[in-house]
Amino acid sequence: GRTLFRVFGIWFGIAAYRKYSSSGSGYPNISLSTPLPGIPKPVFASVDGQEKYETKITTLENGLKIASQNKFGQFCTVGILINSGSRHEAKYPSGIAQFLEKLAFSSTAQYGSKDEILLTLEKHGGICDCQTSRDTTMYAVSAEVKGLDTVVSLLSDAVLQPRLLDEEIEMTKMAVRFELEDLNMRPDPEPLLTEMIHAAAYRGNTVGLPRFCPADNVDKLDKTVLHSYLRNYYRPERMVLAGVGIEHEQLVDSARKYLLDAKPVWGTSPAANVDLSVAQYTGGIVKMEKDMSDVSLGPTPIPELTHIMIGLESCSFLEDDFIPFAVLNMMMGGGGSFSAGGPGKGMFTRLYLNVLNRHHWMYNATSYHHSYEDSGLLCIHASADPRQVREMVEIITREFIQMGGSAGEMELERAKTQLKSMLMMNLESRPVIFEDVGRQVLSTGKRKLPHELCHLISSVTASDIKKVTTKMLRSKPAVAALGDLTELPSYEHIQAALSSKDGRLPRIYRLFR
């Protein structure tokens, strides 16, 4: 009612003003750009300096880094990122990182159960989550700003004081077994292929170690093994407390209160088995013969497909070549053959124009770029009918060879604009800013701001793309193959195609067809 009254008030005011202006009595006939008599001069809001929104970093006496970025709003995202993941499990049975992800925010010294934690967060409109990757473990909470003290206390408890009760470990074993079954049964093969290509590219070391717990290891993991791992890797000098949407001083005060002198439940003895290995790219092939004919049953089943992923070594995200590789990945683009949309969806990327638009039998062609602090992998995932696997592999190897040619001015500008657009749109989300702040500070000790990254993207030239591609094509290929592999070319043939001028596979002559 009040809004309607205001609208009518404004409308009547305009009508009255027009009446007086046109009748010659009252106000003179003046333009809207001339200030009205008797009305005070307007005061406009101004930006009070960029420094208020820059990332602030403080290091505590125990080595813990605190990074924060202010952001307008009533809610904040705060979390602890740890330099710990499946790549650090060389001296342990594989699968610890996946176990810890499932056990996160269970009972602690302060909270009797997961339900108690959730009820505490509920009072501040909060939610919690834990995610592990090959090199980072992230405990995060989003809640109201006024609940910051409770949130940091809870995070400290969840990370340093988990009880790891027997029944919780048994439940986790069930959850891990279910996840492993689901991984092998789901129609989308991408997580499994990503796992296979890492195993092929970094055979038996660092980021090539399994991210998912092997079925044989599920029963080997217990409280003793977990505590031994936590003692080495959950240390303050390997952690960052990151926050978005809060004042830096507030976060530092809470960290001093709950994280500076916190004694972990596994004791404070010095680290003994910290793995500092640098990723060694090996190249190679990992194959999995699998019947994909009944992956998706129903009224419209997905046809039987064979999935191939071919990758080459790129670079670490700490190197200068990382930005040209990110532009190259965006230029390759790609997706599924059923993708709808226009240029914004990447329909002008090379894998759409050269592969999906020309070969109707290809179901998927997508480029991915995985980058770590000591290595990287640029790969293309393709899917097609098992009878056309050889032709599909040749199409992908030809695309890799053509990357070494000169990039067109228009396609390069389009890829750069699309990369900047994706970066800026993602960084409008508070949890994404939190992850960006945390990961950058964890790996480099500082943070490049979005406008700096945009400047670096803008300065990429066609010669930069050619330089990084030429270097990449010198590496041995990593190949992952899943499905019916009868027509799959040998690894040596794929390697020969990627070393040739045109990317073609060596011809094979069969006496009997």
Coordinates of C-alpha atoms in Angstrom, one line a residue:
G1 CA 0.0 0.0 0.0
R2 CA 2.8 2.4 0.9
T3 CA 4.6 1.8 -2.4
L4 CA 1.4 2.4 -4.4
F5 CA 0.8 5.6 -2.4
R6 CA 4.4 6.8 -3.3
V7 CA 3.9 6.0 -7.0
F8 CA 0.6 7.9 -7.1
G9 CA 2.2 10.8 -5.2
I10 CA 5.1 11.0 -7.7
W11 CA 2.6 10.8 -10.6
F12 CA 0.3 13.6 -9.2
G13 CA 3.4 15.7 -8.5
I14 CA 4.5 15.4 -12.1
A15 CA 1.0 16.2 -13.4
A16 CA 0.8 19.3 -11.1
Y17 CA 4.2 20.4 -12.2
R18 CA 3.3 20.1 -15.9
K19 CA 0.0 22.0 -15.3
Y20 CA 1.8 24.9 -13.6
S21 CA 4.6 24.9 -16.2
S22 CA 2.2 25.0 -19.1
S23 CA -0.4 27.5 -17.7
G24 CA 2.1 30.3 -17.3
S25 CA 1.3 30.7 -13.6
G26 CA 3.5 29.2 -10.7
Y27 CA 6.7 27.8 -12.0
P28 CA 8.2 29.1 -15.3
N29 CA 8.5 26.6 -18.2
I30 CA 12.0 25.1 -17.4
S31 CA 13.8 22.0 -18.6
L32 CA 14.4 19.0 -16.4
S33 CA 18.2 19.5 -16.4
T34 CA 17.8 22.9 -14.6
P35 CA 17.8 22.6 -10.8
L36 CA 14.4 23.4 -9.1
P37 CA 14.5 26.5 -6.8
G38 CA 14.6 25.8 -3.1
I39 CA 15.9 22.2 -3.4
P40 CA 19.3 21.5 -1.8
K41 CA 22.2 20.5 -4.0
P42 CA 22.5 16.7 -4.3
V43 CA 25.4 14.8 -2.7
F44 CA 26.5 11.7 -4.7
A45 CA 28.0 8.6 -3.3
S46 CA 31.7 8.2 -4.1
V47 CA 34.0 5.1 -4.1
D48 CA 36.2 5.5 -1.0
G49 CA 39.4 4.0 -2.4
Q50 CA 40.1 0.5 -3.9
E51 CA 42.3 -0.5 -0.9
K52 CA 39.2 -1.3 1.1
Y53 CA 38.5 -4.3 -1.2
E54 CA 42.0 -5.6 -1.6
T55 CA 43.1 -8.9 0.0
K56 CA 44.8 -8.4 3.3
I57 CA 47.3 -11.1 4.6
T58 CA 48.7 -11.6 8.1
T59 CA 51.0 -14.4 9.3
L60 CA 50.7 -15.5 13.0
E61 CA 53.6 -16.5 15.2
N62 CA 52.9 -20.2 14.6
G63 CA 53.1 -19.9 10.8
L64 CA 49.3 -19.8 10.1
K65 CA 48.4 -17.3 7.3
I66 CA 45.2 -15.3 7.6
A67 CA 43.8 -13.8 4.3
S68 CA 40.6 -11.8 4.0
Q69 CA 38.7 -9.7 1.5
N70 CA 35.9 -7.3 2.5
K71 CA 32.6 -7.6 0.6
F72 CA 29.4 -5.9 1.2
G73 CA 26.6 -8.1 2.7
Q74 CA 25.3 -9.7 5.9
F75 CA 26.9 -13.0 5.2
C76 CA 30.5 -14.2 5.1
T77 CA 32.4 -17.3 4.0
V78 CA 35.3 -18.4 6.2
G79 CA 37.3 -21.5 6.0
I80 CA 40.7 -23.3 6.5
L81 CA 42.6 -24.5 3.4
I82 CA 45.4 -27.0 4.0
N83 CA 48.3 -28.0 1.8
S84 CA 47.2 -31.7 1.9
G85 CA 45.6 -34.0 -0.6
S86 CA 45.9 -37.3 -2.4
R87 CA 49.3 -36.3 -3.9
H88 CA 50.8 -36.5 -0.3
E89 CA 49.8 -40.1 0.3
A90 CA 53.0 -41.7 -1.2
K91 CA 54.1 -43.1 2.2
Y92 CA 50.6 -44.0 3.3
P93 CA 47.8 -46.2 2.0
S94 CA 45.9 -44.3 -0.7
G95 CA 42.4 -43.0 0.2
I96 CA 43.1 -40.9 3.3
A97 CA 42.1 -37.6 1.7
Q98 CA 38.7 -39.1 0.6
F99 CA 38.2 -40.5 4.1
L100 CA 39.0 -37.1 5.8
E101 CA 36.5 -35.4 3.4
K102 CA 33.7 -37.7 4.5
L103 CA 34.7 -37.5 8.2
A104 CA 34.7 -33.6 8.2
F105 CA 32.4 -31.8 10.6
S106 CA 31.7 -35.0 12.6
S107 CA 31.9 -35.1 16.4
T108 CA 34.7 -33.1 17.9
A109 CA 36.1 -32.3 21.4
Q110 CA 33.5 -29.5 21.7
Y111 CA 30.5 -31.0 19.7
G112 CA 29.1 -34.4 20.4
S113 CA 27.8 -35.1 16.9
K114 CA 27.4 -33.7 13.4
D115 CA 23.8 -32.7 14.3
E116 CA 25.1 -30.5 17.1
I117 CA 27.4 -28.7 14.7
L118 CA 24.6 -28.1 12.2
L119 CA 22.3 -26.8 14.9
T120 CA 25.0 -24.4 16.1
L121 CA 25.4 -23.1 12.5
E122 CA 21.7 -22.9 12.0
K123 CA 21.5 -20.2 14.7
H124 CA 23.6 -18.0 12.4
G125 CA 22.0 -19.2 9.2
G126 CA 25.1 -21.1 8.4
I127 CA 26.1 -24.1 6.2
C128 CA 29.4 -26.1 6.2
D129 CA 31.3 -28.2 3.6
C130 CA 34.6 -30.0 3.1
Q131 CA 36.2 -30.7 -0.3
T132 CA 39.5 -32.4 -1.1
S133 CA 41.4 -32.2 -4.3
R134 CA 44.8 -33.7 -5.3
D135 CA 46.7 -30.9 -3.5
T136 CA 44.3 -29.1 -1.2
T137 CA 41.8 -29.8 1.6
M138 CA 39.2 -27.1 2.3
Y139 CA 36.9 -26.8 5.3
A140 CA 34.5 -23.9 4.7
V141 CA 31.5 -22.3 6.5
S142 CA 29.1 -19.6 5.2
A143 CA 27.2 -17.8 7.9
E144 CA 26.1 -14.4 9.2
V145 CA 28.9 -12.0 9.9
K146 CA 27.9 -11.6 13.5
G147 CA 28.5 -15.3 14.1
L148 CA 32.2 -15.0 13.1
D149 CA 33.5 -15.9 16.5
T150 CA 31.4 -19.1 16.6
V151 CA 32.4 -20.0 13.1
V152 CA 36.2 -19.8 13.7
S153 CA 35.9 -21.7 16.9
L154 CA 33.9 -24.4 15.1
L155 CA 36.5 -24.6 12.3
S156 CA 39.4 -24.9 14.7
D157 CA 37.5 -27.7 16.5
A158 CA 36.6 -29.5 13.2
V159 CA 40.1 -29.4 11.8
L160 CA 42.3 -29.9 14.9
Q161 CA 40.0 -31.8 17.4
P162 CA 38.0 -34.5 15.5
R163 CA 37.1 -37.5 17.6
L164 CA 37.2 -40.0 14.7
L165 CA 35.0 -42.5 16.6
D166 CA 34.9 -46.1 15.4
E167 CA 31.2 -45.8 14.3
E168 CA 32.1 -42.7 12.3
I169 CA 34.9 -44.5 10.6
E170 CA 32.6 -47.5 9.8
M171 CA 30.0 -45.1 8.3
T172 CA 32.7 -43.5 6.2
K173 CA 33.9 -46.9 4.9
M174 CA 30.3 -47.5 3.7
A175 CA 30.1 -44.0 2.1
V176 CA 33.4 -44.6 0.3
R177 CA 32.4 -48.0 -1.0
F178 CA 29.1 -46.5 -2.3
E179 CA 31.1 -43.7 -4.0
L180 CA 33.4 -46.1 -5.7
E181 CA 30.5 -48.2 -7.0
D182 CA 28.8 -45.0 -8.3
L183 CA 32.0 -43.9 -10.0
N184 CA 32.0 -47.0 -12.1
M185 CA 28.2 -47.0 -12.9
R186 CA 27.4 -43.4 -13.6
P187 CA 26.7 -42.4 -17.3
D188 CA 29.1 -39.4 -17.1
P189 CA 32.6 -41.0 -17.4
E190 CA 34.5 -37.7 -16.9
P191 CA 35.5 -38.2 -13.2
L192 CA 36.8 -41.7 -14.0
L193 CA 38.6 -40.6 -17.1
T194 CA 40.2 -37.7 -15.2
E195 CA 41.5 -40.2 -12.7
M196 CA 42.9 -42.4 -15.4
I197 CA 44.6 -39.6 -17.4
H198 CA 46.4 -38.4 -14.2
A199 CA 47.5 -42.0 -13.5
A200 CA 48.9 -42.2 -17.1
A201 CA 50.5 -38.8 -17.1
Y202 CA 52.2 -39.0 -13.7
R203 CA 52.7 -42.8 -13.2
G204 CA 53.0 -43.6 -9.5
N205 CA 53.9 -40.2 -8.3
T206 CA 52.3 -37.0 -6.7
V207 CA 49.2 -35.9 -8.7
G208 CA 49.2 -39.4 -10.4
L209 CA 48.3 -41.1 -7.1
P210 CA 44.7 -42.2 -6.9
R211 CA 42.3 -39.4 -5.7
F212 CA 39.6 -42.0 -4.8
C213 CA 40.4 -44.7 -2.2
P214 CA 41.2 -48.1 -4.0
A215 CA 38.6 -50.8 -2.9
D216 CA 41.5 -52.9 -1.3
N217 CA 42.4 -50.0 1.0
V218 CA 39.0 -49.3 2.5
D219 CA 39.5 -51.7 5.4
K220 CA 43.2 -50.7 6.0
L221 CA 42.4 -47.1 7.1
D222 CA 41.8 -46.6 10.8
K223 CA 42.2 -44.0 13.5
T224 CA 46.0 -44.7 13.9
V225 CA 46.7 -44.3 10.1
L226 CA 44.6 -41.1 10.0
H227 CA 46.3 -39.6 13.1
S228 CA 49.8 -40.4 11.6
Y229 CA 48.8 -38.5 8.4
L230 CA 47.2 -35.6 10.2
R231 CA 50.3 -35.1 12.4
N232 CA 52.4 -34.5 9.4
Y233 CA 50.1 -32.4 7.2
Y234 CA 47.6 -30.6 9.4
R235 CA 50.2 -28.1 10.6
P236 CA 49.7 -24.3 11.0
E237 CA 52.5 -23.5 8.5
R238 CA 50.6 -25.6 5.8
M239 CA 47.3 -23.7 6.5
V240 CA 45.5 -20.6 5.5
L241 CA 42.5 -19.2 7.3
A242 CA 40.6 -17.3 4.5
G243 CA 37.5 -15.1 4.9
V244 CA 35.4 -13.1 2.5
G245 CA 32.8 -10.5 3.7
I246 CA 34.5 -9.7 7.0
E247 CA 36.9 -7.1 8.5
H248 CA 40.5 -8.4 8.5
E249 CA 41.1 -7.3 12.2
Q250 CA 38.1 -9.3 13.4
L251 CA 39.3 -12.4 11.6
V252 CA 42.8 -12.0 13.0
D253 CA 41.4 -11.6 16.6
S254 CA 39.3 -14.7 16.2
A255 CA 42.3 -16.7 14.8
R256 CA 44.5 -15.6 17.7
K257 CA 41.8 -16.7 20.1
Y258 CA 41.1 -20.2 18.6
L259 CA 44.0 -21.2 16.3
L260 CA 47.2 -19.7 17.7
D261 CA 47.7 -22.0 20.7
A262 CA 45.3 -24.7 19.7
K263 CA 46.6 -28.2 20.6
P264 CA 45.6 -30.8 18.0
V265 CA 44.2 -34.1 19.3
W266 CA 47.1 -36.1 17.7
G267 CA 49.7 -34.2 19.6
T268 CA 52.4 -31.6 18.8
S269 CA 55.3 -33.9 17.9
P270 CA 57.4 -32.7 14.9
A271 CA 56.5 -33.8 11.4
A272 CA 58.4 -37.0 10.3
N273 CA 57.2 -38.1 6.9
V274 CA 56.3 -35.0 4.9
D275 CA 56.3 -35.7 1.2
L276 CA 58.0 -32.8 -0.7
S277 CA 58.2 -34.7 -4.1
V278 CA 58.0 -32.6 -7.3
A279 CA 55.6 -34.0 -9.9
Q280 CA 57.4 -36.1 -12.6
Y281 CA 55.5 -36.2 -15.9
T282 CA 55.9 -39.6 -17.5
G283 CA 53.2 -39.9 -20.2
G284 CA 51.7 -43.3 -20.9
I285 CA 48.4 -45.1 -21.4
V286 CA 45.7 -46.4 -19.0
K287 CA 43.0 -48.6 -20.6
M288 CA 39.8 -49.9 -19.1
E289 CA 37.8 -52.4 -21.2
K290 CA 34.2 -51.9 -20.1
D291 CA 30.8 -52.8 -21.5
M292 CA 29.0 -49.4 -21.9
S293 CA 26.0 -50.8 -23.7
D294 CA 23.7 -50.7 -20.6
V295 CA 25.0 -47.5 -18.9
S296 CA 21.7 -45.7 -19.4
L297 CA 18.7 -47.8 -19.8
G298 CA 15.2 -46.4 -20.2
P299 CA 12.9 -44.9 -22.9
T300 CA 15.8 -42.9 -24.5
P301 CA 19.0 -44.8 -23.6
I302 CA 22.4 -43.2 -24.3
P303 CA 24.0 -45.2 -27.1
E304 CA 27.1 -47.3 -26.4
L305 CA 30.1 -45.0 -26.6
T306 CA 33.9 -45.3 -26.2
H307 CA 35.6 -42.5 -24.4
I308 CA 39.2 -41.3 -25.1
M309 CA 41.2 -38.6 -23.3
I310 CA 44.5 -37.5 -24.7
G311 CA 46.7 -35.1 -22.8
L312 CA 50.1 -33.4 -23.0
E313 CA 52.2 -31.7 -20.3
S314 CA 51.4 -27.9 -20.0
C315 CA 52.9 -25.9 -17.0
S316 CA 52.4 -25.1 -13.4
F317 CA 50.0 -22.2 -12.4
L318 CA 53.1 -20.4 -10.9
E319 CA 54.7 -20.0 -14.4
D320 CA 54.2 -17.2 -16.8
D321 CA 53.0 -19.6 -19.5
F322 CA 49.9 -20.5 -17.4
I323 CA 47.9 -17.6 -18.8
P324 CA 48.6 -18.4 -22.5
F325 CA 47.6 -22.0 -21.7
A326 CA 44.4 -20.8 -20.1
V327 CA 43.6 -18.8 -23.3
L328 CA 44.5 -21.8 -25.5
N329 CA 42.2 -24.0 -23.5
M330 CA 39.4 -21.5 -23.9
M331 CA 40.2 -21.2 -27.6
M332 CA 39.8 -25.0 -28.0
G333 CA 36.6 -25.1 -25.9
G334 CA 34.2 -27.7 -27.1
G335 CA 31.4 -29.6 -25.3
G336 CA 28.7 -32.1 -26.0
S337 CA 27.0 -32.5 -29.4
F338 CA 23.6 -31.6 -27.8
S339 CA 24.8 -28.3 -26.4
A340 CA 22.4 -25.4 -27.3
G341 CA 23.3 -21.7 -27.4
G342 CA 25.3 -19.1 -29.3
P343 CA 28.8 -17.7 -29.1
G344 CA 28.6 -17.2 -25.4
K345 CA 28.4 -21.0 -25.0
G346 CA 31.6 -21.4 -27.0
M347 CA 30.0 -22.4 -30.3
F348 CA 32.9 -20.6 -32.1
T349 CA 35.6 -22.6 -30.4
R350 CA 37.8 -24.9 -32.4
L351 CA 36.4 -28.2 -31.1
Y352 CA 32.9 -27.1 -32.1
L353 CA 33.9 -25.6 -35.5
N354 CA 36.4 -28.3 -36.6
V355 CA 35.1 -31.4 -34.8
L356 CA 31.5 -31.4 -33.7
N357 CA 30.2 -29.4 -36.7
R358 CA 32.0 -31.5 -39.3
H359 CA 31.7 -35.0 -37.8
H360 CA 28.1 -35.7 -36.9
W361 CA 28.9 -39.1 -35.3
M362 CA 31.1 -37.4 -32.5
Y363 CA 29.1 -37.1 -29.3
N364 CA 31.6 -35.0 -27.3
A365 CA 34.9 -33.1 -27.8
T366 CA 36.0 -31.0 -24.8
S367 CA 39.2 -29.4 -23.8
Y368 CA 40.4 -29.4 -20.1
H369 CA 43.3 -27.8 -18.4
H370 CA 44.5 -29.2 -15.0
S371 CA 47.2 -27.2 -13.4
Y372 CA 49.2 -27.7 -10.1
E373 CA 52.1 -25.9 -8.4
D374 CA 54.7 -28.0 -10.2
S375 CA 53.2 -29.3 -13.4
G376 CA 50.1 -29.2 -15.6
L377 CA 48.1 -31.2 -18.2
L378 CA 46.1 -30.0 -21.2
C379 CA 43.8 -32.7 -22.5
I380 CA 40.9 -33.3 -24.9
H381 CA 38.1 -35.7 -24.1
A382 CA 36.2 -37.2 -27.0
S383 CA 33.3 -39.8 -27.3
A384 CA 32.1 -41.8 -30.2
D385 CA 30.7 -45.1 -31.4
P386 CA 33.2 -48.0 -30.7
R387 CA 33.5 -48.6 -34.5
Q388 CA 34.8 -45.1 -35.1
V389 CA 37.5 -44.9 -32.3
R390 CA 40.5 -44.9 -34.7
E391 CA 39.0 -42.0 -36.8
M392 CA 38.1 -40.1 -33.6
V393 CA 41.7 -40.4 -32.2
E394 CA 43.1 -39.1 -35.5
I395 CA 40.7 -36.1 -35.4
I396 CA 42.0 -35.3 -31.9
T397 CA 45.7 -35.7 -32.7
R398 CA 45.2 -33.4 -35.8
E399 CA 43.6 -30.8 -33.5
F400 CA 46.7 -31.0 -31.2
I401 CA 49.0 -30.5 -34.2
Q402 CA 46.9 -27.5 -35.5
M403 CA 47.3 -25.8 -32.1
G404 CA 51.0 -25.2 -33.2
G405 CA 49.8 -23.1 -36.2
S406 CA 49.1 -19.4 -36.0
A407 CA 46.0 -18.4 -34.1
G408 CA 43.6 -16.1 -35.9
E409 CA 43.2 -12.6 -34.5
M410 CA 39.5 -12.8 -34.2
E411 CA 39.5 -16.3 -32.5
L412 CA 42.3 -15.2 -30.1
E413 CA 40.4 -12.0 -29.1
R414 CA 37.2 -14.0 -28.6
A415 CA 39.0 -16.6 -26.4
K416 CA 40.6 -13.8 -24.3
T417 CA 37.2 -12.0 -23.9
Q418 CA 35.5 -15.2 -23.0
L419 CA 38.2 -16.1 -20.4
K420 CA 38.0 -12.6 -18.8
S421 CA 34.2 -12.8 -18.8
M422 CA 34.2 -16.2 -17.1
L423 CA 36.7 -15.1 -14.5
M424 CA 34.8 -11.9 -13.6
M425 CA 31.4 -13.6 -13.5
N426 CA 32.7 -16.4 -11.3
L427 CA 34.2 -13.9 -9.0
E428 CA 30.9 -12.3 -8.3
S429 CA 30.1 -15.3 -6.1
R430 CA 31.3 -15.1 -2.4
P431 CA 32.3 -18.8 -2.1
V432 CA 34.3 -18.6 -5.3
I433 CA 36.2 -15.4 -4.1
F434 CA 36.9 -17.3 -0.8
E435 CA 38.4 -20.3 -2.7
D436 CA 40.4 -18.0 -5.0
V437 CA 41.8 -16.0 -2.0
G438 CA 42.6 -19.2 -0.1
R439 CA 44.2 -21.2 -2.9
Q440 CA 46.4 -18.3 -4.1
V441 CA 47.6 -17.4 -0.6
L442 CA 48.3 -21.0 0.2
S443 CA 50.4 -21.6 -2.9
T444 CA 52.1 -18.2 -3.4
G445 CA 51.7 -16.3 -0.1
K446 CA 49.9 -13.4 -2.0
R447 CA 46.9 -12.9 -4.3
K448 CA 46.7 -11.5 -7.8
L449 CA 43.6 -9.4 -8.0
P450 CA 41.1 -9.9 -10.9
H451 CA 42.1 -6.7 -12.7
E452 CA 45.7 -7.9 -12.7
L453 CA 44.7 -11.2 -14.2
C454 CA 42.6 -9.5 -16.8
H455 CA 45.6 -7.4 -17.8
L456 CA 47.7 -10.5 -18.2
I457 CA 45.0 -12.2 -20.3
S458 CA 44.7 -9.1 -22.5
S459 CA 48.5 -9.1 -23.2
V460 CA 48.6 -12.7 -24.6
T461 CA 49.6 -12.7 -28.2
A462 CA 49.4 -15.3 -31.0
S463 CA 53.2 -15.8 -30.7
D464 CA 52.7 -16.7 -27.0
I465 CA 50.2 -19.3 -27.9
K466 CA 52.5 -20.7 -30.6
K467 CA 55.4 -20.8 -28.2
V468 CA 53.6 -22.7 -25.4
T469 CA 52.1 -25.1 -27.9
T470 CA 55.4 -25.9 -29.5
K471 CA 56.9 -26.7 -26.1
M472 CA 53.8 -28.8 -25.2
L473 CA 53.9 -30.9 -28.4
R474 CA 57.5 -32.1 -27.4
S475 CA 56.1 -34.0 -24.4
K476 CA 55.0 -37.7 -24.5
P477 CA 51.2 -38.1 -24.7
A478 CA 49.1 -39.4 -21.8
V479 CA 46.1 -41.5 -22.9
A480 CA 43.1 -42.7 -21.1
A481 CA 40.6 -45.1 -22.8
L482 CA 37.3 -46.4 -21.5
G483 CA 34.8 -48.7 -23.2
D484 CA 35.0 -51.1 -26.2
L485 CA 38.7 -50.6 -27.2
T486 CA 38.8 -53.0 -30.2
E487 CA 39.5 -50.2 -32.7
L488 CA 41.9 -48.2 -30.4
P489 CA 45.2 -47.4 -32.1
S490 CA 48.4 -48.5 -30.2
Y491 CA 50.1 -46.0 -27.9
E492 CA 53.1 -45.9 -30.3
H493 CA 50.8 -44.9 -33.2
I494 CA 49.2 -42.1 -31.1
Q495 CA 52.7 -40.9 -30.2
A496 CA 53.8 -41.0 -33.9
A497 CA 50.7 -39.0 -34.9
L498 CA 51.5 -36.3 -32.4
S499 CA 55.1 -36.1 -33.6
S500 CA 54.1 -35.9 -37.3
K501 CA 53.4 -32.7 -39.3
D502 CA 49.7 -33.3 -40.0
G503 CA 48.7 -35.4 -36.9
R504 CA 47.7 -38.4 -39.0
L505 CA 48.0 -41.9 -37.6
P506 CA 50.4 -44.3 -39.4
R507 CA 48.5 -46.3 -42.0
I508 CA 47.8 -49.9 -41.2
Y509 CA 47.4 -52.5 -43.9
R510 CA 45.2 -55.5 -43.2
L511 CA 45.3 -58.6 -45.4
F512 CA 41.8 -59.6 -44.3
R513 CA 39.1 -57.0 -43.4

